[in-house]
Coordinates of C-alpha atoms in Angstrom, one line a residue:
M1 CA 51.7 -4.4 -28.5
R2 CA 54.4 -6.2 -30.4
A3 CA 54.7 -4.6 -33.8
M4 CA 57.3 -6.0 -36.3
A5 CA 60.8 -5.3 -37.0
E6 CA 61.4 -3.3 -40.3
D7 CA 63.5 -5.8 -41.5
E8 CA 61.5 -8.8 -40.4
A9 CA 60.2 -11.6 -42.8
P10 CA 56.7 -12.9 -43.2
A11 CA 56.2 -14.7 -40.2
S12 CA 56.1 -18.2 -41.2
A13 CA 58.7 -21.9 -40.5
S14 CA 59.5 -24.9 -42.1
G15 CA 58.7 -26.7 -39.2
D16 CA 60.5 -29.7 -40.6
D17 CA 61.9 -30.0 -37.2
L18 CA 58.5 -31.3 -35.5
E19 CA 59.4 -34.7 -38.4
D20 CA 62.1 -35.5 -35.8
I21 CA 59.8 -35.8 -32.9
L22 CA 56.9 -38.1 -34.2
P23 CA 56.1 -41.0 -34.0
P24 CA 55.5 -42.9 -36.8
W25 CA 51.5 -43.8 -36.3
E26 CA 51.2 -40.4 -36.0
G27 CA 52.2 -37.0 -38.6
D28 CA 49.6 -38.6 -41.5
L29 CA 48.0 -34.5 -42.1
L30 CA 51.0 -33.1 -42.1
A31 CA 52.7 -35.7 -45.0
E32 CA 50.0 -34.7 -47.0
F33 CA 50.3 -31.2 -46.6
Q34 CA 53.5 -31.4 -47.3
G35 CA 52.9 -33.7 -50.2
L36 CA 50.4 -30.1 -51.7
A37 CA 53.4 -27.9 -51.7
G38 CA 54.2 -29.1 -54.8
T39 CA 50.9 -29.1 -56.5
V40 CA 50.4 -26.2 -59.1
N41 CA 46.6 -24.9 -59.2
P42 CA 46.1 -22.7 -56.2
Q43 CA 42.5 -23.4 -56.3
R44 CA 43.4 -27.4 -55.9
R45 CA 45.9 -26.8 -53.0
G46 CA 43.5 -24.3 -51.0
L47 CA 40.9 -26.7 -51.3
Q48 CA 43.0 -29.6 -50.3
L49 CA 43.7 -27.5 -47.0
E50 CA 40.4 -27.0 -46.2
K51 CA 40.0 -30.8 -45.9
L52 CA 43.3 -31.4 -44.1
L53 CA 42.1 -28.4 -41.9
E54 CA 38.6 -30.1 -41.3
R55 CA 39.9 -33.3 -40.5
A56 CA 42.5 -31.8 -38.0
F57 CA 39.5 -30.0 -36.0
Q58 CA 37.6 -33.0 -36.0
R59 CA 40.5 -35.2 -34.9
A60 CA 40.5 -32.3 -31.7
H61 CA 36.6 -33.7 -31.2
F62 CA 35.2 -29.8 -32.6
R63 CA 32.3 -30.0 -34.9
V64 CA 32.7 -29.0 -38.1
V65 CA 30.6 -27.6 -41.0
R66 CA 32.3 -27.1 -44.2
N67 CA 31.2 -23.7 -45.6
P68 CA 28.4 -22.6 -43.4
A69 CA 25.7 -20.6 -44.3
A70 CA 26.1 -18.4 -41.4
A71 CA 27.7 -15.7 -43.2
K72 CA 25.9 -15.9 -46.1
P73 CA 25.9 -14.3 -48.6
R74 CA 29.5 -14.0 -47.9
Q75 CA 31.4 -17.8 -47.9
T76 CA 33.1 -19.0 -45.2
D77 CA 35.7 -21.8 -45.3
L78 CA 35.0 -23.9 -42.0
M79 CA 32.9 -23.4 -38.5
A80 CA 34.2 -25.5 -36.0
S81 CA 32.5 -25.1 -32.5
S82 CA 33.0 -26.8 -28.7
R83 CA 31.1 -26.9 -25.7
D84 CA 33.3 -24.2 -24.9
A85 CA 33.8 -21.8 -28.1
R86 CA 32.8 -21.3 -31.9
Y87 CA 35.3 -20.3 -34.5
L88 CA 35.1 -19.3 -38.1
I89 CA 37.7 -20.1 -40.0
E90 CA 39.1 -19.0 -43.2
S91 CA 42.4 -20.3 -44.5
K92 CA 44.8 -18.8 -47.6
W93 CA 47.7 -20.4 -49.3
E94 CA 48.5 -17.1 -51.6
S95 CA 51.6 -16.5 -53.2
K96 CA 52.3 -13.8 -50.6
P97 CA 51.4 -12.7 -46.5
I98 CA 48.1 -12.2 -46.4
D99 CA 47.2 -8.3 -45.8
V100 CA 44.6 -6.3 -43.7
A101 CA 41.9 -6.2 -46.6
T102 CA 41.9 -10.2 -45.8
L103 CA 41.2 -9.5 -42.1
G104 CA 38.5 -6.8 -42.9
G105 CA 36.8 -9.6 -45.1
L106 CA 36.9 -12.0 -41.8
R107 CA 35.9 -9.4 -39.5
E108 CA 32.5 -8.9 -42.0
R109 CA 31.8 -12.7 -42.2
M110 CA 31.9 -12.8 -38.4
E111 CA 29.5 -9.8 -37.9
R112 CA 26.7 -11.6 -40.2
A113 CA 27.3 -14.7 -38.3
G114 CA 25.8 -13.2 -35.7
G115 CA 26.3 -14.4 -31.9
P116 CA 30.0 -14.6 -30.3
A117 CA 32.5 -16.2 -32.2
I118 CA 36.9 -15.9 -32.9
G119 CA 37.8 -16.0 -35.8
V120 CA 41.0 -18.0 -36.8
L121 CA 43.3 -16.5 -40.5
I122 CA 45.1 -19.7 -41.3
S123 CA 47.8 -18.4 -43.9
V124 CA 50.6 -20.9 -44.6
S125 CA 52.5 -17.8 -46.9
G126 CA 52.5 -15.5 -42.8
V127 CA 51.1 -12.0 -42.7
A128 CA 52.2 -8.8 -44.3
K129 CA 54.0 -6.1 -42.3
G130 CA 51.7 -3.8 -40.0
F131 CA 48.9 -7.4 -39.7
D132 CA 49.8 -7.5 -36.6
V133 CA 48.9 -4.0 -35.3
E134 CA 44.8 -4.0 -37.1
V135 CA 44.4 -7.8 -35.2
V136 CA 45.4 -5.9 -32.3
S137 CA 44.1 -2.5 -32.6
R138 CA 41.2 -3.4 -33.8
K139 CA 39.6 -6.2 -30.9
D140 CA 36.3 -4.4 -30.7
K141 CA 35.4 -5.5 -34.8
G142 CA 36.4 -9.5 -33.9
L143 CA 39.0 -11.3 -32.0
V144 CA 40.9 -13.0 -34.8
V145 CA 43.8 -15.4 -33.8
V146 CA 46.2 -16.2 -36.5
F147 CA 48.1 -20.1 -37.7
D148 CA 51.3 -19.6 -39.7
E149 CA 53.4 -22.3 -41.4
T150 CA 54.7 -23.4 -37.9
D151 CA 51.2 -23.3 -35.9
I152 CA 49.8 -25.4 -39.3
R153 CA 52.3 -27.7 -39.5
Q154 CA 51.9 -27.7 -35.6
A155 CA 48.0 -28.8 -35.7
L156 CA 48.5 -31.5 -38.2
A157 CA 51.4 -33.0 -37.3
D158 CA 49.3 -33.7 -33.4
P159 CA 45.3 -32.3 -34.0
N160 CA 44.9 -32.6 -30.1
D161 CA 47.2 -29.5 -29.6
L162 CA 44.6 -27.3 -31.6
V163 CA 42.8 -26.7 -28.3
R164 CA 46.1 -25.7 -26.6
L165 CA 47.1 -23.8 -29.6
L166 CA 43.6 -21.7 -29.8
S167 CA 43.8 -21.2 -26.0
L168 CA 47.2 -19.7 -26.2
K169 CA 46.4 -17.7 -28.6
Y170 CA 43.3 -16.2 -27.1
E171 CA 45.4 -15.6 -24.2
Q172 CA 48.1 -13.7 -26.1
L173 CA 45.7 -11.5 -27.4
V174 CA 43.0 -10.6 -25.3
V175 CA 45.3 -10.4 -22.1
H176 CA 48.7 -9.3 -23.1
S177 CA 47.5 -7.7 -26.6
N178 CA 49.7 -9.7 -28.9
L179 CA 49.6 -11.8 -31.8
H180 CA 51.0 -14.8 -30.9
L181 CA 52.6 -16.9 -34.0
G182 CA 54.6 -20.0 -33.9
G183 CA 57.4 -18.7 -36.4
L184 CA 57.7 -15.9 -34.1
A185 CA 57.6 -17.3 -31.1
A186 CA 59.9 -20.1 -32.2
A187 CA 62.5 -17.3 -33.4
K188 CA 62.1 -15.8 -29.8
R189 CA 62.9 -18.4 -28.3
T190 CA 66.4 -19.3 -30.3
K191 CA 67.4 -15.5 -29.5
Q192 CA 66.6 -15.6 -25.5
R193 CA 69.7 -14.5 -23.0
R194 CA 70.8 -16.2 -20.5
R195 CA 68.5 -14.4 -17.4
P196 CA 70.8 -13.4 -14.2
V197 CA 72.3 -16.6 -12.4
G198 CA 71.3 -15.0 -8.8
E199 CA 67.3 -15.4 -9.4
L200 CA 67.7 -19.1 -8.5
P201 CA 68.0 -20.3 -5.4
V202 CA 71.0 -21.0 -3.2
T203 CA 71.8 -24.4 -2.5
R204 CA 72.7 -25.4 1.2
M205 CA 75.3 -28.0 0.4
K206 CA 78.6 -27.3 -0.7
L207 CA 81.7 -29.3 -2.5
V208 CA 84.7 -29.5 -0.3
G209 CA 88.0 -30.9 -0.8
L210 CA 89.9 -33.1 0.8
D211 CA 92.1 -29.4 1.5
G212 CA 88.9 -28.1 2.9
E213 CA 88.8 -25.6 -0.1
P214 CA 85.4 -25.6 -2.4
L215 CA 84.6 -27.3 -5.4
S216 CA 82.0 -25.8 -7.8
A217 CA 82.1 -29.5 -9.0
I218 CA 84.4 -32.6 -9.0
P219 CA 85.6 -34.3 -12.3
G220 CA 86.0 -38.0 -11.9
A221 CA 86.2 -40.9 -15.5
G222 CA 82.5 -41.0 -16.9
F223 CA 80.4 -41.3 -20.2
F224 CA 76.9 -40.0 -21.7
T225 CA 75.4 -42.2 -19.3
P226 CA 72.0 -40.6 -18.5
M227 CA 72.7 -40.7 -14.6
T228 CA 73.3 -38.8 -11.3
F229 CA 73.3 -39.3 -7.8
S230 CA 70.9 -37.6 -4.9
L231 CA 71.8 -37.5 -1.6
E232 CA 67.9 -38.1 -1.2
L233 CA 65.1 -39.7 -2.7
P234 CA 61.3 -38.9 -2.0
D235 CA 59.3 -41.8 -1.4
I236 CA 56.4 -41.6 -3.7
D237 CA 55.3 -44.8 -2.9
W238 CA 53.7 -44.9 0.2
V239 CA 50.2 -44.9 -1.2
P240 CA 48.1 -47.6 0.3
A241 CA 46.8 -50.4 -0.7
G242 CA 49.9 -51.2 -3.1
G243 CA 49.3 -48.1 -4.8
V244 CA 52.1 -46.7 -7.6
G245 CA 52.8 -43.4 -8.4
V246 CA 52.4 -41.8 -12.2
A247 CA 54.9 -40.2 -14.5
L248 CA 54.3 -37.6 -17.0
D249 CA 56.8 -36.5 -19.6
M250 CA 57.4 -32.6 -21.2
P251 CA 59.7 -32.5 -24.5
V252 CA 60.6 -28.6 -24.1
P253 CA 61.6 -26.9 -27.2
A254 CA 65.1 -25.4 -25.6
S255 CA 67.0 -24.8 -28.8
D256 CA 69.7 -23.7 -26.8
E257 CA 71.6 -23.3 -23.8
A258 CA 69.6 -19.8 -22.7
G259 CA 66.5 -22.2 -23.1
V260 CA 67.5 -24.6 -20.3
V261 CA 68.6 -21.7 -18.4
K262 CA 65.1 -20.4 -19.1
L263 CA 63.3 -23.6 -18.2
L264 CA 64.9 -23.8 -14.6
H265 CA 64.4 -19.9 -14.0
E266 CA 60.3 -21.4 -14.7
L267 CA 60.7 -24.0 -12.4
H268 CA 61.8 -21.6 -10.0
A269 CA 58.7 -19.2 -10.1
M270 CA 56.8 -22.3 -9.5
G271 CA 58.3 -23.2 -6.6
W272 CA 59.8 -26.4 -8.3
T273 CA 63.8 -25.7 -7.9
T274 CA 65.5 -25.9 -4.2
G275 CA 68.9 -26.1 -3.0
R276 CA 68.3 -29.5 -2.4
S277 CA 69.3 -30.3 -6.9
Q278 CA 71.9 -32.5 -7.5
W279 CA 73.5 -33.1 -11.6
V280 CA 76.2 -34.0 -13.9
I281 CA 77.6 -32.8 -16.7
Q282 CA 79.3 -36.0 -18.9
Q283 CA 81.5 -35.2 -22.3
W284 CA 83.6 -38.6 -23.8
G285 CA 85.5 -40.0 -20.7
Q286 CA 84.9 -37.4 -18.0
S287 CA 81.8 -36.6 -16.1
W288 CA 81.6 -33.4 -13.7
H289 CA 79.1 -33.9 -10.5
G290 CA 77.6 -30.8 -8.7
V291 CA 75.1 -29.3 -6.6
G292 CA 72.8 -26.6 -6.7
A293 CA 70.5 -25.0 -9.4
E294 CA 72.8 -21.5 -9.4
E295 CA 76.0 -23.9 -9.6
F296 CA 74.4 -25.8 -12.5
V297 CA 73.7 -22.6 -14.4
S298 CA 77.1 -21.1 -13.9
A299 CA 78.4 -24.4 -15.1
L300 CA 76.9 -24.5 -18.2
G301 CA 79.0 -21.4 -19.6
D302 CA 81.8 -23.5 -18.3
W303 CA 82.3 -25.7 -21.4
K304 CA 85.2 -24.4 -22.9
Q305 CA 86.8 -25.4 -19.4
R306 CA 85.3 -28.6 -20.1
E307 CA 86.3 -29.0 -23.2
A308 CA 90.2 -28.1 -22.1
A309 CA 89.8 -30.8 -19.3
V310 CA 89.4 -34.0 -22.0
E311 CA 92.1 -35.5 -23.5
K312 CA 89.4 -36.3 -26.5
P313 CA 87.7 -32.9 -27.1
H314 CA 84.2 -34.3 -28.7
H315 CA 81.0 -32.3 -30.2
S316 CA 78.7 -32.3 -27.5
E317 CA 77.9 -32.7 -23.7
S318 CA 74.8 -34.1 -21.9
F319 CA 74.0 -33.6 -18.7
V320 CA 71.1 -34.8 -16.2
Y321 CA 70.0 -32.3 -13.8
F322 CA 67.7 -34.1 -10.7
D323 CA 65.4 -31.7 -8.1
V324 CA 62.4 -32.7 -5.7
C325 CA 58.8 -31.1 -6.7
D326 CA 55.7 -31.1 -4.7
G327 CA 54.4 -35.1 -4.4
G328 CA 57.9 -36.6 -5.7
F329 CA 60.8 -35.7 -8.2
Y330 CA 61.7 -34.9 -11.4
S331 CA 64.4 -34.9 -13.9
I332 CA 65.2 -32.8 -17.2
T333 CA 67.9 -33.9 -19.7
A334 CA 69.5 -32.7 -22.6
D335 CA 72.3 -32.6 -25.3
L336 CA 74.2 -29.8 -25.4
S337 CA 76.6 -29.0 -28.5
C338 CA 80.3 -27.9 -27.6
S339 CA 80.4 -24.8 -29.6
P340 CA 79.5 -20.8 -29.3
G341 CA 75.8 -21.9 -29.9
R342 CA 75.3 -23.9 -27.6
R343 CA 72.2 -25.4 -29.6
A344 CA 70.5 -28.2 -26.9
F345 CA 69.3 -31.3 -28.4
P346 CA 66.3 -32.6 -27.7
C347 CA 65.1 -31.7 -24.0
N348 CA 63.1 -33.6 -21.3
V349 CA 61.7 -33.3 -18.1
S350 CA 60.3 -35.9 -16.6
F351 CA 58.0 -36.1 -13.4
Q352 CA 57.4 -38.8 -11.3
L353 CA 54.8 -38.3 -8.6
S354 CA 52.8 -40.4 -6.0
G355 CA 49.2 -39.9 -7.9
V356 CA 47.6 -37.6 -10.0
P357 CA 47.1 -34.0 -8.7
L358 CA 43.5 -33.3 -8.5
D359 CA 44.9 -29.7 -9.2
A360 CA 46.8 -30.1 -12.6
S361 CA 47.3 -26.5 -13.5
P362 CA 50.6 -25.7 -12.6
L363 CA 51.7 -28.6 -15.1
Q364 CA 49.3 -27.6 -17.6
H365 CA 51.2 -23.6 -17.2
L366 CA 54.3 -25.2 -17.6
Y367 CA 52.6 -26.6 -21.0
E368 CA 51.5 -23.4 -22.2
L369 CA 54.3 -21.4 -20.8
F370 CA 56.8 -23.5 -23.4
D371 CA 54.7 -24.2 -26.2
V372 CA 55.0 -27.7 -25.8
S373 CA 53.7 -29.9 -29.1
R374 CA 52.9 -33.1 -27.7
N375 CA 49.7 -33.4 -25.1
G376 CA 51.4 -35.1 -21.7
Y377 CA 49.5 -38.0 -20.5
F378 CA 49.7 -39.4 -17.0
R379 CA 51.2 -42.8 -17.0
P380 CA 51.2 -45.4 -14.1
L381 CA 54.4 -46.9 -13.1
P382 CA 54.9 -50.5 -13.8
G383 CA 55.6 -51.2 -10.1
K384 CA 57.4 -48.9 -7.4
S385 CA 59.3 -46.0 -8.4
V386 CA 62.5 -46.3 -5.9
D387 CA 64.2 -50.0 -5.7
R388 CA 65.7 -50.0 -2.2
T389 CA 68.5 -52.2 -0.9
M390 CA 68.9 -51.9 2.7
C391 CA 72.6 -53.3 3.2
V392 CA 75.0 -54.3 1.5
P393 CA 76.4 -57.8 1.8
R394 CA 79.8 -56.9 2.8
R395 CA 82.1 -54.5 4.1
V396 CA 83.1 -52.3 1.0
P397 CA 85.5 -49.5 2.0
L398 CA 85.7 -46.0 0.2
D399 CA 88.5 -43.8 -1.2
V400 CA 86.8 -40.4 -0.6
V401 CA 88.1 -37.2 -2.6
G402 CA 85.7 -34.9 -1.4
F403 CA 83.0 -33.9 1.0
V404 CA 79.4 -32.5 0.8
H405 CA 79.3 -30.4 3.8
Q406 CA 75.3 -28.0 4.7
P407 CA 75.3 -26.1 7.2
G408 CA 73.5 -26.1 10.9
R409 CA 70.9 -24.7 13.1
R410 CA 73.4 -22.3 13.5
D411 CA 75.5 -20.0 11.7
D412 CA 78.9 -21.4 12.6
D413 CA 77.9 -25.1 12.6
E414 CA 78.3 -27.3 9.7
W415 CA 78.1 -31.0 9.1
V416 CA 79.4 -33.7 6.5
V417 CA 76.8 -35.0 5.3
G418 CA 78.6 -36.8 2.1
V419 CA 80.9 -38.0 0.7
V420 CA 82.5 -38.1 -2.8
A421 CA 84.2 -41.1 -3.4
K422 CA 86.0 -43.2 -6.2
N423 CA 84.2 -46.0 -7.5
P424 CA 84.8 -49.4 -6.0
F425 CA 83.7 -50.8 -8.7
A426 CA 85.6 -49.0 -11.7
P427 CA 87.1 -50.2 -14.0
I428 CA 85.7 -53.2 -14.5
G429 CA 87.1 -56.2 -12.4
A430 CA 88.3 -53.7 -9.5
L431 CA 86.1 -55.4 -7.2
P432 CA 83.1 -57.6 -8.1
E433 CA 79.7 -55.6 -7.8
P434 CA 77.8 -57.0 -5.4
S435 CA 74.0 -57.9 -6.5
G436 CA 71.3 -55.5 -7.6
W437 CA 74.2 -52.7 -8.3
P438 CA 72.1 -50.0 -10.0
F439 CA 74.3 -49.0 -13.1
N440 CA 77.7 -50.6 -14.3
S441 CA 80.6 -50.1 -12.9
E442 CA 82.4 -48.3 -16.5
E443 CA 79.1 -45.1 -16.1
S444 CA 80.7 -43.2 -13.3
G445 CA 83.9 -43.5 -12.6
L446 CA 82.8 -41.6 -8.7
L447 CA 79.7 -41.9 -6.1
V448 CA 78.2 -38.7 -4.4
C449 CA 77.3 -40.3 -1.0
S450 CA 74.7 -39.4 1.6
L451 CA 76.0 -40.2 4.8
R452 CA 74.4 -42.5 7.7
S453 CA 76.2 -40.8 10.0
H454 CA 76.7 -37.3 9.8
H455 CA 79.8 -36.1 11.6
Q456 CA 81.4 -32.1 11.8
P457 CA 83.8 -31.0 9.6
K458 CA 86.6 -31.4 11.9
D459 CA 86.3 -35.2 12.7
A460 CA 86.5 -36.5 9.5
K461 CA 87.2 -40.3 9.5
D462 CA 90.0 -42.2 8.8
S463 CA 87.5 -44.5 7.1
Y464 CA 84.7 -44.9 5.4
F465 CA 82.9 -47.8 3.6
L466 CA 79.5 -48.7 1.8
W467 CA 76.2 -49.0 3.5
S468 CA 73.6 -49.0 1.2
W469 CA 71.3 -47.9 -2.3
E470 CA 68.4 -46.5 -3.1
H471 CA 67.7 -46.3 -6.8
A472 CA 64.1 -44.5 -9.5
R473 CA 64.4 -44.0 -12.8
T474 CA 62.3 -41.1 -14.7
T475 CA 61.8 -41.8 -18.8
D476 CA 65.5 -40.9 -19.7
A477 CA 67.2 -40.8 -16.6
S478 CA 68.4 -42.7 -13.4
V479 CA 69.0 -41.4 -10.2
V480 CA 70.9 -43.2 -7.6
R481 CA 70.7 -42.7 -3.7
V482 CA 74.5 -44.7 -2.0
V483 CA 74.7 -44.7 1.0
A484 CA 78.0 -44.8 3.1
D485 CA 79.4 -45.3 6.8
W486 CA 82.0 -45.2 9.0

């Protein structure tokens, strides 16, 4: 059970950041709520809040009754019911946090109402010290979940999220004996500590320089371009009768670098990080290409070294992380500030799958785990996920600057499975791009290529050339598989 620290402020937060992620056609209830903040008459303000909540629950497809008679002679603000549950709702907008007396009043109404009902206390001003202890320790008197200002703003911004919020708060209360409050959850995310790097999967691939020494990443020219390379692109377009896959986006509220690291660890816990991941970190004029989840986490922490390596330091850097998962692949994109706080700008996980999974509970678990504020929808792709160019029409030589090694079946057996080469089409005009080339020449000074024919390190070839390429797009990024041969 969690108890508030003595110096902890009442559990509320402004939630203004929600405005930045809302489409222009949504958030009308949130706008009305913000307009109520200047209302002087507390009685009128409370009544208007009830009406807003009534509309929010109705939009979430609950049957809603205002001032229900179930708890007579005590008056109750709202009763909302669905096929799965019934909620007795009391809303408060007072000048100070609500105390345990308010909790007792709601539980009395729940007892008078009879039958199984879950209490919902909605308090714009948060809750007083010790409130969580009373909620958790007296669950036998009635289950009560609490919405603070952060939760209210989230629910009004997207009423469809109410079901998820209610389910999350119920689970936290019943399973974990914890009073879930949106403001406290947001504050906790900002104080996350980075997990140990060693928990992530170790990649079987490694980058090697021309001198045979291993490299953590290979630098090259580049800009803020949402693109990375991959040695493989799973074929999710095999569905019979010309079917195509689906996409799913998950805007994760990772507030800083530690939040991004936590996301990777949770994906790994679900079996969705592998030893085949590839990534790029970009600053203005410079990019760093690497392989492996553990190596990516280490690289994120080395931002000061990257700042020192560029001629024109920038206030932020961006990354694209790519990996495969059950039924397809995904990308993670975000911007990170180049400052001690390492603030993360919108972080999004974008999945491409061969179809809608019969069991979507793992994806739903991710939504609940990260308290994602918007519902997810599977969207059919407009066409094939991966575009493939079978063979380059002319022989284009590659200037190799590094190799990608991978162990074979024996411990002492190692193979070159990829090469890192200078982009032969950069800078613009160096060589004409072939028709259908998947990105602009100035976007990356390097190509990380999959070798069509592997060889052992001791058998390095005198020349390599471009053979073909494949290209896929997630919502936020491009993933390119370039194939080379010798």
